[in-house]
């Protein structure tokens, strides 16, 4: 059991990974690697819902247009259309898996659809205000009961194995490189295992944990993006980090998101004196896209020296709020905030990574036999700013497309892969180095590479990241790997990609706002980084 072979190895246990695994399990032996348990992923934290044109008043074309507007000129039109057109069948598949969405017998769909910022109509299908949890729980049950899916919990991937690194390989042509699997740390035993696979899939989520304040779980450390980059994959648009406008501001409310749907159902953003301010920033007010709302809140907080602003939906009936937002209501009440009677204190926080490993709409990267899906990937769907509730949708549609592509392949011979070599390393002598560097990196990114940027701030961040990378790489070279060290190594690589991408964009577009380049360039171009091999 130290070394295993799979037809497809999936690294990550969110909605994208589960969807792919279930769509492959009929014909393949699938391995699912997750660094904690199947219950730990950003997908399970999603509150709002999934965007899909399901009602008579909506069409895929309307969904496409809303996505393109939010993406600020950088969406890939064919990918947007592909995802929007396949959205209804993806929702149907979830229903077939046992996912229960909120019902509304008076609606033509039979479901309650809500509206979020940037959407021109109600198209967000949801399960109360805990959609991600409902979806994940239904799929986890399916995955656990599938004999062709091998679940490997408490395992964290270290690096991908590529053919050019195998001893005796004579093909030095970069175009002939392929992915053969991954080296993975078994956190329970401390041993590094070798997993071979015909196809390997990165589905590890995003990298928002690179920032001090985030709505994401602790697992969002950019693992897949960093591993793909180190293996030679192209990475695109990493400067576009979406900051969710409304994260609960409370000393005991770590990473708790106040859903976009609260504003969609009439919530108003206010200053401490009760004054509404969004209309002064955008004519769509609270229903403007997330980048605009987050910048408006950031502006008001800095201008007035505020610790937070307030989201007020107390004007709605109490039973309506308790029915539509039961999770948010219960969590706030536990902290002494009754949202039926008073406003909720909120601040922006890092939420979603719009860039990632460059792929096509079937998840194929530019390294043969390596796929990336979900938040780890850059398909071109989100452009410079993700439209609310398109993230879970992308997981579903692209994962199903990747499954179709993988199922259409024929197996090829696999070379012998050497075991992980730790003969020249020792146990770490000072773990404090890891925790100190982790904290320094996240504070640096929050201070210098946040919602509003300047060239000077980015240069300062790059200088600190270079020093941290040198220190972390030295630690990695000389000591046995641990999960904390691996996550820190991935975070610093991801931070470097974000800063390098931001320094290359000499304009303000979507989620990237620079005081030194406030104008929008006439031509929209992706920022693509390619690693020298």
Short mmCIF file of C-alpha atoms in Angstrom, two decimals:
data_model
loop_
_atom_site.label_atom_id
_atom_site.label_comp_id
_atom_site.label_asym_id
_atom_site.label_seq_id
_atom_site.Cartn_x
_atom_site.Cartn_y
_atom_site.Cartn_z
CA UNK A 1 0.00 0.00 0.00
CA UNK A 2 3.03 2.32 0.08
CA UNK A 3 2.82 2.81 -3.70
CA UNK A 4 -0.48 2.80 -5.57
CA UNK A 5 -1.64 2.95 -9.19
CA UNK A 6 -4.80 4.68 -10.40
CA UNK A 7 -6.38 5.27 -13.77
CA UNK A 8 -7.06 8.80 -12.54
CA UNK A 9 -5.61 10.46 -9.44
CA UNK A 10 -7.62 13.43 -8.15
CA UNK A 11 -5.90 15.75 -5.69
CA UNK A 12 -8.63 17.60 -3.81
CA UNK A 13 -12.07 16.79 -2.37
CA UNK A 14 -14.30 19.71 -3.26
CA UNK A 15 -17.21 19.81 -5.69
CA UNK A 16 -14.96 19.67 -8.77
CA UNK A 17 -13.05 16.63 -7.52
CA UNK A 18 -16.18 14.76 -6.41
CA UNK A 19 -18.01 15.49 -9.67
CA UNK A 20 -15.10 14.18 -11.71
CA UNK A 21 -14.66 11.09 -9.52
CA UNK A 22 -18.32 10.11 -9.76
CA UNK A 23 -18.36 10.63 -13.53
CA UNK A 24 -15.26 8.41 -13.97
CA UNK A 25 -15.99 5.67 -11.45
CA UNK A 26 -18.11 3.64 -13.84
CA UNK A 27 -15.08 2.78 -15.98
CA UNK A 28 -11.98 3.67 -13.96
CA UNK A 29 -10.18 3.12 -10.66
CA UNK A 30 -10.05 6.60 -9.14
CA UNK A 31 -7.97 7.86 -6.23
CA UNK A 32 -9.14 10.93 -4.26
CA UNK A 33 -6.42 12.55 -2.15
CA UNK A 34 -7.49 15.05 0.51
CA UNK A 35 -5.20 16.60 3.11
CA UNK A 36 -7.80 16.52 5.89
CA UNK A 37 -11.13 14.72 5.46
CA UNK A 38 -13.75 14.63 2.71
CA UNK A 39 -15.75 17.20 4.68
CA UNK A 40 -13.00 19.85 4.55
CA UNK A 41 -13.15 22.00 1.42
CA UNK A 42 -14.09 25.51 0.37
CA UNK A 43 -17.03 24.05 -1.61
CA UNK A 44 -18.70 23.05 1.64
CA UNK A 45 -18.49 26.65 2.87
CA UNK A 46 -20.39 28.11 -0.10
CA UNK A 47 -23.57 29.80 1.08
CA UNK A 48 -25.26 31.51 -1.86
CA UNK A 49 -25.90 28.89 -4.51
CA UNK A 50 -25.32 27.94 -8.14
CA UNK A 51 -26.09 30.16 -11.14
CA UNK A 52 -28.12 28.55 -13.94
CA UNK A 53 -30.79 29.77 -16.35
CA UNK A 54 -33.68 27.62 -15.16
CA UNK A 55 -36.75 29.88 -15.27
CA UNK A 56 -38.94 30.90 -18.20
CA UNK A 57 -37.79 34.52 -17.88
CA UNK A 58 -34.09 33.60 -18.09
CA UNK A 59 -31.87 32.29 -20.89
CA UNK A 60 -28.28 31.08 -21.20
CA UNK A 61 -27.61 34.19 -23.30
CA UNK A 62 -28.61 36.47 -20.41
CA UNK A 63 -26.32 34.46 -18.14
CA UNK A 64 -23.52 34.85 -20.68
CA UNK A 65 -23.96 38.62 -20.89
CA UNK A 66 -23.98 39.07 -17.09
CA UNK A 67 -20.80 36.98 -16.83
CA UNK A 68 -19.05 38.97 -19.58
CA UNK A 69 -19.95 42.30 -17.96
CA UNK A 70 -18.62 41.21 -14.58
CA UNK A 71 -15.45 39.82 -16.20
CA UNK A 72 -14.47 43.29 -17.45
CA UNK A 73 -13.36 42.26 -20.92
CA UNK A 74 -11.17 39.29 -19.98
CA UNK A 75 -13.63 36.39 -20.15
CA UNK A 76 -13.16 33.75 -22.82
CA UNK A 77 -16.44 34.00 -24.72
CA UNK A 78 -16.56 30.37 -25.87
CA UNK A 79 -15.92 29.09 -22.34
CA UNK A 80 -18.58 31.38 -20.87
CA UNK A 81 -21.14 30.18 -23.41
CA UNK A 82 -20.17 26.53 -22.87
CA UNK A 83 -20.60 26.79 -19.10
CA UNK A 84 -23.86 28.77 -19.27
CA UNK A 85 -25.42 26.40 -21.80
CA UNK A 86 -24.48 23.31 -19.76
CA UNK A 87 -25.61 24.80 -16.44
CA UNK A 88 -29.19 23.42 -16.42
CA UNK A 89 -28.06 19.84 -17.08
CA UNK A 90 -25.43 20.17 -14.34
CA UNK A 91 -28.16 21.15 -11.87
CA UNK A 92 -30.26 18.20 -13.07
CA UNK A 93 -27.31 15.90 -12.38
CA UNK A 94 -27.02 17.23 -8.82
CA UNK A 95 -30.71 16.62 -8.22
CA UNK A 96 -30.22 13.06 -9.48
CA UNK A 97 -27.43 12.66 -6.90
CA UNK A 98 -29.87 13.52 -4.15
CA UNK A 99 -29.17 17.23 -3.58
CA UNK A 100 -32.23 18.97 -2.17
CA UNK A 101 -32.63 22.59 -3.24
CA UNK A 102 -35.03 25.11 -1.67
CA UNK A 103 -38.50 24.76 -3.16
CA UNK A 104 -41.04 27.36 -4.28
CA UNK A 105 -44.26 25.85 -5.60
CA UNK A 106 -45.34 29.24 -6.98
CA UNK A 107 -42.35 29.46 -9.32
CA UNK A 108 -42.32 27.92 -12.81
CA UNK A 109 -39.21 25.89 -11.91
CA UNK A 110 -40.59 24.56 -8.64
CA UNK A 111 -37.50 25.97 -6.90
CA UNK A 112 -36.78 29.21 -5.11
CA UNK A 113 -34.30 31.25 -7.15
CA UNK A 114 -32.51 34.20 -5.62
CA UNK A 115 -30.68 37.15 -7.16
CA UNK A 116 -27.12 38.26 -6.43
CA UNK A 117 -24.86 41.15 -7.38
CA UNK A 118 -24.17 41.40 -11.13
CA UNK A 119 -27.11 39.18 -12.16
CA UNK A 120 -29.91 40.73 -14.22
CA UNK A 121 -32.52 38.24 -13.01
CA UNK A 122 -33.17 35.60 -10.37
CA UNK A 123 -31.15 32.53 -11.36
CA UNK A 124 -29.39 31.33 -8.20
CA UNK A 125 -30.66 27.91 -7.16
CA UNK A 126 -29.78 27.21 -3.53
CA UNK A 127 -30.33 25.09 -0.47
CA UNK A 128 -31.19 27.64 2.20
CA UNK A 129 -28.02 29.60 2.91
CA UNK A 130 -25.79 26.51 3.07
CA UNK A 131 -25.80 25.30 -0.52
CA UNK A 132 -22.22 24.07 -0.56
CA UNK A 133 -22.78 21.97 2.56
CA UNK A 134 -25.92 20.37 1.10
CA UNK A 135 -24.17 19.55 -2.18
CA UNK A 136 -21.02 18.21 -0.53
CA UNK A 137 -22.94 15.99 1.90
CA UNK A 138 -24.94 14.40 -0.92
CA UNK A 139 -21.84 13.73 -3.02
CA UNK A 140 -19.71 12.52 -0.09
CA UNK A 141 -22.25 9.77 0.52
CA UNK A 142 -22.04 8.76 -3.15
CA UNK A 143 -18.23 8.83 -3.17
CA UNK A 144 -17.89 6.80 0.03
CA UNK A 145 -20.22 4.13 -1.30
CA UNK A 146 -18.47 3.75 -4.67
CA UNK A 147 -16.18 0.71 -4.84
CA UNK A 148 -14.09 2.16 -7.69
CA UNK A 149 -13.14 5.26 -5.70
CA UNK A 150 -10.23 4.95 -3.25
CA UNK A 151 -10.38 7.68 -0.59
CA UNK A 152 -7.07 8.82 0.87
CA UNK A 153 -7.78 11.21 3.74
CA UNK A 154 -5.03 12.90 5.77
CA UNK A 155 -2.76 12.89 2.70
CA UNK A 156 -1.15 16.02 1.29
CA UNK A 157 0.46 16.10 -2.15
CA UNK A 158 4.08 17.28 -2.30
CA UNK A 159 4.85 17.52 -6.01
CA UNK A 160 3.81 16.13 -9.36
CA UNK A 161 5.95 13.48 -11.04
CA UNK A 162 6.85 14.34 -14.64
CA UNK A 163 8.41 12.07 -17.26
CA UNK A 164 11.48 14.26 -17.82
CA UNK A 165 12.56 13.72 -14.21
CA UNK A 166 12.60 9.92 -14.49
CA UNK A 167 16.08 8.42 -14.64
CA UNK A 168 16.81 6.90 -18.05
CA UNK A 169 14.30 9.05 -19.89
CA UNK A 170 15.72 9.86 -23.32
CA UNK A 171 12.95 12.16 -24.54
CA UNK A 172 14.26 15.66 -23.79
CA UNK A 173 11.68 17.40 -25.98
CA UNK A 174 9.52 19.62 -23.73
CA UNK A 175 6.51 18.82 -25.89
CA UNK A 176 6.87 15.16 -24.94
CA UNK A 177 6.63 15.77 -21.19
CA UNK A 178 3.76 14.10 -19.35
CA UNK A 179 2.52 13.83 -15.79
CA UNK A 180 2.85 10.38 -14.22
CA UNK A 181 1.30 10.95 -10.79
CA UNK A 182 2.42 12.56 -7.55
CA UNK A 183 4.47 12.15 -4.40
CA UNK A 184 2.10 12.39 -1.43
CA UNK A 185 2.77 12.70 2.31
CA UNK A 186 0.74 10.37 4.52
CA UNK A 187 0.18 12.66 7.49
CA UNK A 188 -0.62 9.75 9.79
CA UNK A 189 2.56 7.74 9.27
CA UNK A 190 4.83 10.58 8.15
CA UNK A 191 5.89 8.51 5.12
CA UNK A 192 5.93 9.83 1.55
CA UNK A 193 4.00 7.61 -0.86
CA UNK A 194 4.29 7.32 -4.64
CA UNK A 195 1.00 7.41 -6.56
CA UNK A 196 1.18 6.58 -10.27
CA UNK A 197 -1.68 7.50 -12.59
CA UNK A 198 -2.57 7.62 -16.27
CA UNK A 199 -4.10 11.03 -15.59
CA UNK A 200 -3.65 13.36 -12.64
CA UNK A 201 -6.11 16.10 -11.73
CA UNK A 202 -5.46 19.17 -9.58
CA UNK A 203 -8.68 20.12 -7.78
CA UNK A 204 -7.27 21.67 -4.61
CA UNK A 205 -9.22 24.95 -4.62
CA UNK A 206 -7.81 28.45 -4.43
CA UNK A 207 -5.15 30.38 -2.56
CA UNK A 208 -6.96 32.93 -0.40
CA UNK A 209 -5.13 31.72 2.70
CA UNK A 210 -2.16 33.70 1.36
CA UNK A 211 -3.95 36.73 2.87
CA UNK A 212 -4.31 37.53 6.55
CA UNK A 213 -8.11 37.87 6.34
CA UNK A 214 -10.09 35.43 4.24
CA UNK A 215 -13.49 33.77 4.02
CA UNK A 216 -11.81 30.48 3.05
CA UNK A 217 -11.01 27.42 5.18
CA UNK A 218 -7.43 26.74 6.28
CA UNK A 219 -7.01 24.28 3.39
CA UNK A 220 -7.00 27.05 0.72
CA UNK A 221 -3.21 27.31 0.45
CA UNK A 222 -2.77 27.30 -3.34
CA UNK A 223 -1.42 23.74 -3.41
CA UNK A 224 -2.55 22.80 -6.91
CA UNK A 225 -1.52 26.09 -8.48
CA UNK A 226 1.94 25.90 -6.91
CA UNK A 227 2.46 22.24 -7.83
CA UNK A 228 1.32 22.83 -11.39
CA UNK A 229 3.64 25.81 -11.72
CA UNK A 230 6.63 23.89 -10.37
CA UNK A 231 5.85 21.10 -12.87
CA UNK A 232 6.01 23.57 -15.75
CA UNK A 233 2.38 24.53 -16.34
CA UNK A 234 1.45 27.99 -17.56
CA UNK A 235 -0.41 30.14 -15.03
CA UNK A 236 -2.81 32.94 -15.96
CA UNK A 237 -4.34 36.05 -14.35
CA UNK A 238 -3.16 35.46 -10.80
CA UNK A 239 -3.46 39.17 -10.01
CA UNK A 240 -7.24 38.86 -9.89
CA UNK A 241 -8.03 37.92 -6.29
CA UNK A 242 -11.67 38.48 -5.42
CA UNK A 243 -12.26 40.07 -2.05
CA UNK A 244 -15.74 39.27 -0.79
CA UNK A 245 -17.30 42.53 0.39
CA UNK A 246 -19.01 41.15 3.47
CA UNK A 247 -17.13 38.95 5.92
CA UNK A 248 -18.50 39.07 9.48
CA UNK A 249 -16.41 41.43 11.62
CA UNK A 250 -16.21 39.94 15.09
CA UNK A 251 -13.27 38.74 17.23
CA UNK A 252 -14.81 35.26 17.51
CA UNK A 253 -16.05 34.93 13.90
CA UNK A 254 -13.09 33.44 12.04
CA UNK A 255 -13.65 33.48 8.26
CA UNK A 256 -17.47 33.63 8.43
CA UNK A 257 -19.02 34.85 5.19
CA UNK A 258 -22.22 36.88 4.99
CA UNK A 259 -23.70 35.66 1.72
CA UNK A 260 -24.13 37.81 -1.38
CA UNK A 261 -27.78 36.76 -1.24
CA UNK A 262 -28.35 39.01 1.80
CA UNK A 263 -27.76 42.03 -0.43
CA UNK A 264 -29.70 40.29 -3.22
CA UNK A 265 -32.73 40.12 -0.94
CA UNK A 266 -32.55 43.81 0.00
CA UNK A 267 -29.69 44.20 2.49
CA UNK A 268 -28.24 47.73 2.65
CA UNK A 269 -24.65 48.73 3.36
CA UNK A 270 -24.41 51.54 5.91
CA UNK A 271 -21.93 53.68 7.79
CA UNK A 272 -22.00 53.65 11.61
CA UNK A 273 -24.38 56.63 11.56
CA UNK A 274 -26.89 54.66 9.48
CA UNK A 275 -26.14 56.43 6.19
CA UNK A 276 -26.25 54.30 3.02
CA UNK A 277 -23.20 54.87 0.80
CA UNK A 278 -23.21 52.46 -2.15
CA UNK A 279 -25.26 54.68 -4.47
CA UNK A 280 -22.42 57.22 -4.38
CA UNK A 281 -20.06 54.59 -5.81
CA UNK A 282 -22.21 52.82 -8.40
CA UNK A 283 -25.74 53.22 -9.77
CA UNK A 284 -26.41 49.53 -9.05
CA UNK A 285 -25.71 50.26 -5.36
CA UNK A 286 -25.66 47.05 -3.26
CA UNK A 287 -26.20 44.92 -6.38
CA UNK A 288 -23.00 46.05 -8.11
CA UNK A 289 -20.40 43.32 -8.78
CA UNK A 290 -18.20 42.28 -5.89
CA UNK A 291 -15.07 44.17 -6.93
CA UNK A 292 -16.94 47.47 -6.94
CA UNK A 293 -18.65 46.81 -3.61
CA UNK A 294 -15.41 45.67 -1.95
CA UNK A 295 -13.53 48.77 -3.17
CA UNK A 296 -16.36 51.03 -2.01
CA UNK A 297 -16.26 49.54 1.48
CA UNK A 298 -12.45 49.73 1.53
CA UNK A 299 -12.65 53.41 0.46
CA UNK A 300 -15.19 54.34 3.15
CA UNK A 301 -13.28 52.51 5.87
CA UNK A 302 -9.97 54.20 5.01
CA UNK A 303 -11.53 57.62 4.46
CA UNK A 304 -13.33 57.61 7.82
CA UNK A 305 -10.92 55.45 9.85
CA UNK A 306 -13.52 52.72 10.39
CA UNK A 307 -12.91 49.16 11.54
CA UNK A 308 -15.97 47.96 9.61
CA UNK A 309 -19.22 48.98 7.92
CA UNK A 310 -22.69 47.52 8.48
CA UNK A 311 -25.02 45.34 6.42
CA UNK A 312 -28.62 45.96 7.41
CA UNK A 313 -31.53 43.74 6.40
CA UNK A 314 -33.51 44.22 9.62
CA UNK A 315 -36.29 45.96 7.65
CA UNK A 316 -37.34 42.57 6.27
CA UNK A 317 -39.79 40.37 8.27
CA UNK A 318 -38.09 38.23 10.89
CA UNK A 319 -39.65 34.97 9.65
CA UNK A 320 -38.43 35.73 6.09
CA UNK A 321 -34.86 36.16 7.33
CA UNK A 322 -34.96 33.08 9.54
CA UNK A 323 -36.30 31.01 6.64
CA UNK A 324 -33.91 32.28 3.95
CA UNK A 325 -30.75 32.70 6.04
CA UNK A 326 -30.96 30.14 8.86
CA UNK A 327 -27.21 29.51 9.07
CA UNK A 328 -26.26 33.20 9.04
CA UNK A 329 -29.06 34.03 11.49
CA UNK A 330 -28.03 31.30 13.95
CA UNK A 331 -24.30 32.09 13.75
CA UNK A 332 -24.82 35.84 14.25
CA UNK A 333 -27.23 35.24 17.12
CA UNK A 334 -24.66 33.02 18.83
CA UNK A 335 -22.31 36.04 18.76
CA UNK A 336 -24.96 38.38 20.13
CA UNK A 337 -26.05 39.90 16.79
CA UNK A 338 -29.76 39.62 15.95
CA UNK A 339 -29.95 40.44 12.23
CA UNK A 340 -33.73 40.78 12.46
CA UNK A 341 -33.24 43.75 14.81
CA UNK A 342 -29.81 45.24 14.02
CA UNK A 343 -27.20 45.55 11.26
CA UNK A 344 -24.32 43.10 10.85
CA UNK A 345 -20.73 44.46 11.11
CA UNK A 346 -18.79 43.45 7.97
CA UNK A 347 -15.40 43.91 6.26
CA UNK A 348 -13.99 42.71 2.92
CA UNK A 349 -11.82 39.56 2.95
CA UNK A 350 -9.93 37.51 0.37
CA UNK A 351 -12.45 35.10 -1.11
CA UNK A 352 -11.71 33.66 -4.55
CA UNK A 353 -8.74 33.12 -6.88
CA UNK A 354 -9.88 33.98 -10.42
CA UNK A 355 -6.56 32.98 -12.00
CA UNK A 356 -4.81 29.64 -11.87
CA UNK A 357 -3.38 26.84 -13.99
CA UNK A 358 -4.14 27.68 -17.62
CA UNK A 359 -6.55 25.10 -19.06
CA UNK A 360 -9.09 24.62 -21.80
CA UNK A 361 -12.78 24.11 -21.01
CA UNK A 362 -12.21 20.37 -20.46
CA UNK A 363 -9.62 21.10 -17.77
CA UNK A 364 -6.58 20.11 -19.87
CA UNK A 365 -3.37 21.91 -18.87
CA UNK A 366 -0.35 22.36 -21.14
CA UNK A 367 1.33 19.37 -19.44
CA UNK A 368 0.11 16.13 -21.00
CA UNK A 369 -2.04 13.92 -18.74
CA UNK A 370 -2.45 16.72 -16.18
CA UNK A 371 -5.81 18.41 -15.65
CA UNK A 372 -6.84 21.27 -13.38
CA UNK A 373 -10.47 21.95 -12.44
CA UNK A 374 -12.40 24.24 -10.12
CA UNK A 375 -10.76 27.21 -8.44
CA UNK A 376 -7.29 25.78 -9.15
CA UNK A 377 -7.79 26.37 -12.87
CA UNK A 378 -8.05 29.35 -15.18
CA UNK A 379 -10.55 28.42 -17.90
CA UNK A 380 -11.39 31.98 -18.94
CA UNK A 381 -14.87 31.85 -17.37
CA UNK A 382 -14.33 34.50 -14.72
CA UNK A 383 -12.16 37.03 -16.53
CA UNK A 384 -11.08 39.91 -14.31
CA UNK A 385 -13.89 39.37 -11.79
CA UNK A 386 -16.00 36.31 -11.03
CA UNK A 387 -19.76 36.71 -11.22
CA UNK A 388 -21.41 35.53 -8.01
CA UNK A 389 -22.38 31.83 -7.89
CA UNK A 390 -20.49 30.94 -11.07
CA UNK A 391 -17.81 29.12 -9.06
CA UNK A 392 -19.72 25.98 -8.07
CA UNK A 393 -21.17 25.97 -11.57
CA UNK A 394 -17.69 25.92 -13.13
CA UNK A 395 -16.74 23.01 -10.86
CA UNK A 396 -19.68 20.99 -12.15
CA UNK A 397 -19.53 21.78 -15.86
CA UNK A 398 -15.76 21.58 -16.36
CA UNK A 399 -15.41 18.44 -14.22
CA UNK A 400 -18.07 16.70 -16.31
CA UNK A 401 -16.29 17.82 -19.50
CA UNK A 402 -12.96 16.57 -18.12
CA UNK A 403 -14.54 13.19 -17.32
CA UNK A 404 -15.77 12.88 -20.89
CA UNK A 405 -12.29 13.73 -22.20
CA UNK A 406 -10.53 11.28 -19.85
CA UNK A 407 -13.00 8.49 -20.60
CA UNK A 408 -12.20 8.88 -24.28
CA UNK A 409 -8.49 8.16 -23.81
CA UNK A 410 -6.58 4.89 -24.13
CA UNK A 411 -4.09 3.77 -21.49
CA UNK A 412 -0.35 3.92 -22.19
CA UNK A 413 2.61 2.14 -20.62
CA UNK A 414 3.91 3.69 -17.40
CA UNK A 415 7.64 3.82 -16.58
CA UNK A 416 9.11 2.80 -13.23
CA UNK A 417 9.06 5.70 -10.79
CA UNK A 418 11.65 5.95 -8.01
CA UNK A 419 10.49 6.27 -4.42
CA UNK A 420 10.80 9.56 -2.59
CA UNK A 421 14.37 10.07 -1.40
CA UNK A 422 14.78 11.51 2.09
CA UNK A 423 18.17 9.94 2.83
CA UNK A 424 19.88 13.34 3.02
CA UNK A 425 17.42 15.18 5.27
CA UNK A 426 16.86 15.27 9.02
CA UNK A 427 14.02 16.20 11.36
CA UNK A 428 13.41 19.92 11.67
CA UNK A 429 15.14 21.55 14.62
CA UNK A 430 13.03 24.72 14.87
CA UNK A 431 9.39 24.55 13.75
CA UNK A 432 8.98 28.19 14.86
CA UNK A 433 10.55 29.22 11.55
CA UNK A 434 7.51 27.85 9.72
CA UNK A 435 4.90 29.62 11.85
CA UNK A 436 6.83 32.89 11.80
CA UNK A 437 7.21 32.86 8.00
CA UNK A 438 3.56 31.88 7.56
CA UNK A 439 2.43 34.91 9.57
CA UNK A 440 4.89 37.31 7.91
CA UNK A 441 3.86 36.24 4.40
CA UNK A 442 0.12 36.67 5.01
CA UNK A 443 0.53 40.07 6.68
CA UNK A 444 2.77 41.21 3.83
CA UNK A 445 0.21 40.18 1.20
CA UNK A 446 -2.64 41.86 3.11
CA UNK A 447 -0.73 45.13 3.54
CA UNK A 448 0.84 45.42 0.07
CA UNK A 449 -1.20 43.29 -2.39
CA UNK A 450 -4.76 43.91 -1.22
CA UNK A 451 -7.84 45.54 -2.70
CA UNK A 452 -6.02 48.75 -3.77
CA UNK A 453 -2.41 48.44 -4.98
CA UNK A 454 0.54 50.64 -5.94
CA UNK A 455 3.78 49.81 -7.71
CA UNK A 456 5.77 50.67 -4.58
CA UNK A 457 3.66 48.33 -2.45
CA UNK A 458 4.08 45.52 -4.96
CA UNK A 459 7.84 46.02 -5.06
CA UNK A 460 7.99 45.86 -1.27
CA UNK A 461 5.95 42.68 -1.31
CA UNK A 462 8.19 41.12 -3.96
CA UNK A 463 11.33 41.90 -1.93
CA UNK A 464 9.91 40.23 1.18
CA UNK A 465 8.60 37.24 -0.76
CA UNK A 466 12.03 36.67 -2.34
CA UNK A 467 13.63 36.58 1.10
CA UNK A 468 10.96 34.27 2.48
CA UNK A 469 11.20 31.89 -0.50
CA UNK A 470 14.95 31.57 -0.02
CA UNK A 471 14.50 30.77 3.66
CA UNK A 472 11.63 28.33 3.05
CA UNK A 473 13.43 26.52 0.23
CA UNK A 474 16.50 26.10 2.42
CA UNK A 475 14.30 24.62 5.15
CA UNK A 476 12.60 22.32 2.59
CA UNK A 477 15.96 21.11 1.26
CA UNK A 478 17.44 20.14 4.61
CA UNK A 479 14.52 18.83 6.67
CA UNK A 480 11.84 16.18 6.37
CA UNK A 481 8.59 17.47 4.94
CA UNK A 482 5.58 18.22 7.10
CA UNK A 483 2.10 19.39 6.15
CA UNK A 484 2.79 22.88 7.56
CA UNK A 485 6.02 23.19 5.58
CA UNK A 486 4.36 21.99 2.36
CA UNK A 487 1.51 24.47 2.71
CA UNK A 488 3.92 27.31 3.46
CA UNK A 489 6.04 26.39 0.42
CA UNK A 490 2.91 26.43 -1.75
CA UNK A 491 1.73 29.74 -0.28
CA UNK A 492 5.00 31.53 -0.96
CA UNK A 493 5.08 30.23 -4.55
CA UNK A 494 1.49 31.36 -5.05
CA UNK A 495 2.18 34.77 -3.49
CA UNK A 496 5.08 35.21 -5.89
CA UNK A 497 2.79 34.44 -8.85
CA UNK A 498 0.18 36.94 -7.63
CA UNK A 499 2.72 39.75 -7.19
CA UNK A 500 4.52 39.07 -10.47
CA UNK A 501 1.22 39.07 -12.34
CA UNK A 502 0.07 42.28 -10.64
CA UNK A 503 3.30 44.06 -11.55
CA UNK A 504 2.81 43.17 -15.20
CA UNK A 505 -0.68 44.71 -15.41
CA UNK A 506 -0.33 48.45 -16.04
CA UNK A 507 -4.03 49.31 -15.78
CA UNK A 508 -6.95 48.97 -13.39
CA UNK A 509 -9.34 46.24 -14.50
CA UNK A 510 -11.81 44.16 -12.53
CA UNK A 511 -10.30 42.96 -9.28
CA UNK A 512 -6.92 44.58 -9.92
CA UNK A 513 -6.98 48.26 -8.97
CA UNK A 514 -3.74 50.26 -9.11
CA UNK A 515 -3.43 53.87 -7.99
CA UNK A 516 -0.47 54.24 -10.35
CA UNK A 517 -2.46 52.96 -13.35
CA UNK A 518 -6.10 53.94 -12.68
CA UNK A 519 -7.14 53.92 -16.34
CA UNK A 520 -8.40 50.98 -18.39
CA UNK A 521 -6.30 49.97 -21.39
CA UNK A 522 -8.08 49.83 -24.73
CA UNK A 523 -7.13 46.19 -25.29
CA UNK A 524 -7.82 43.50 -22.68
CA UNK A 525 -5.06 40.91 -22.36
CA UNK A 526 -4.52 37.97 -20.06
CA UNK A 527 -1.42 37.85 -17.87
CA UNK A 528 0.21 34.52 -18.67
CA UNK A 529 3.33 33.35 -16.82
CA UNK A 530 5.42 30.52 -18.24
CA UNK A 531 8.08 28.70 -16.26
CA UNK A 532 11.52 28.06 -17.76
CA UNK A 533 12.26 24.32 -17.67
#
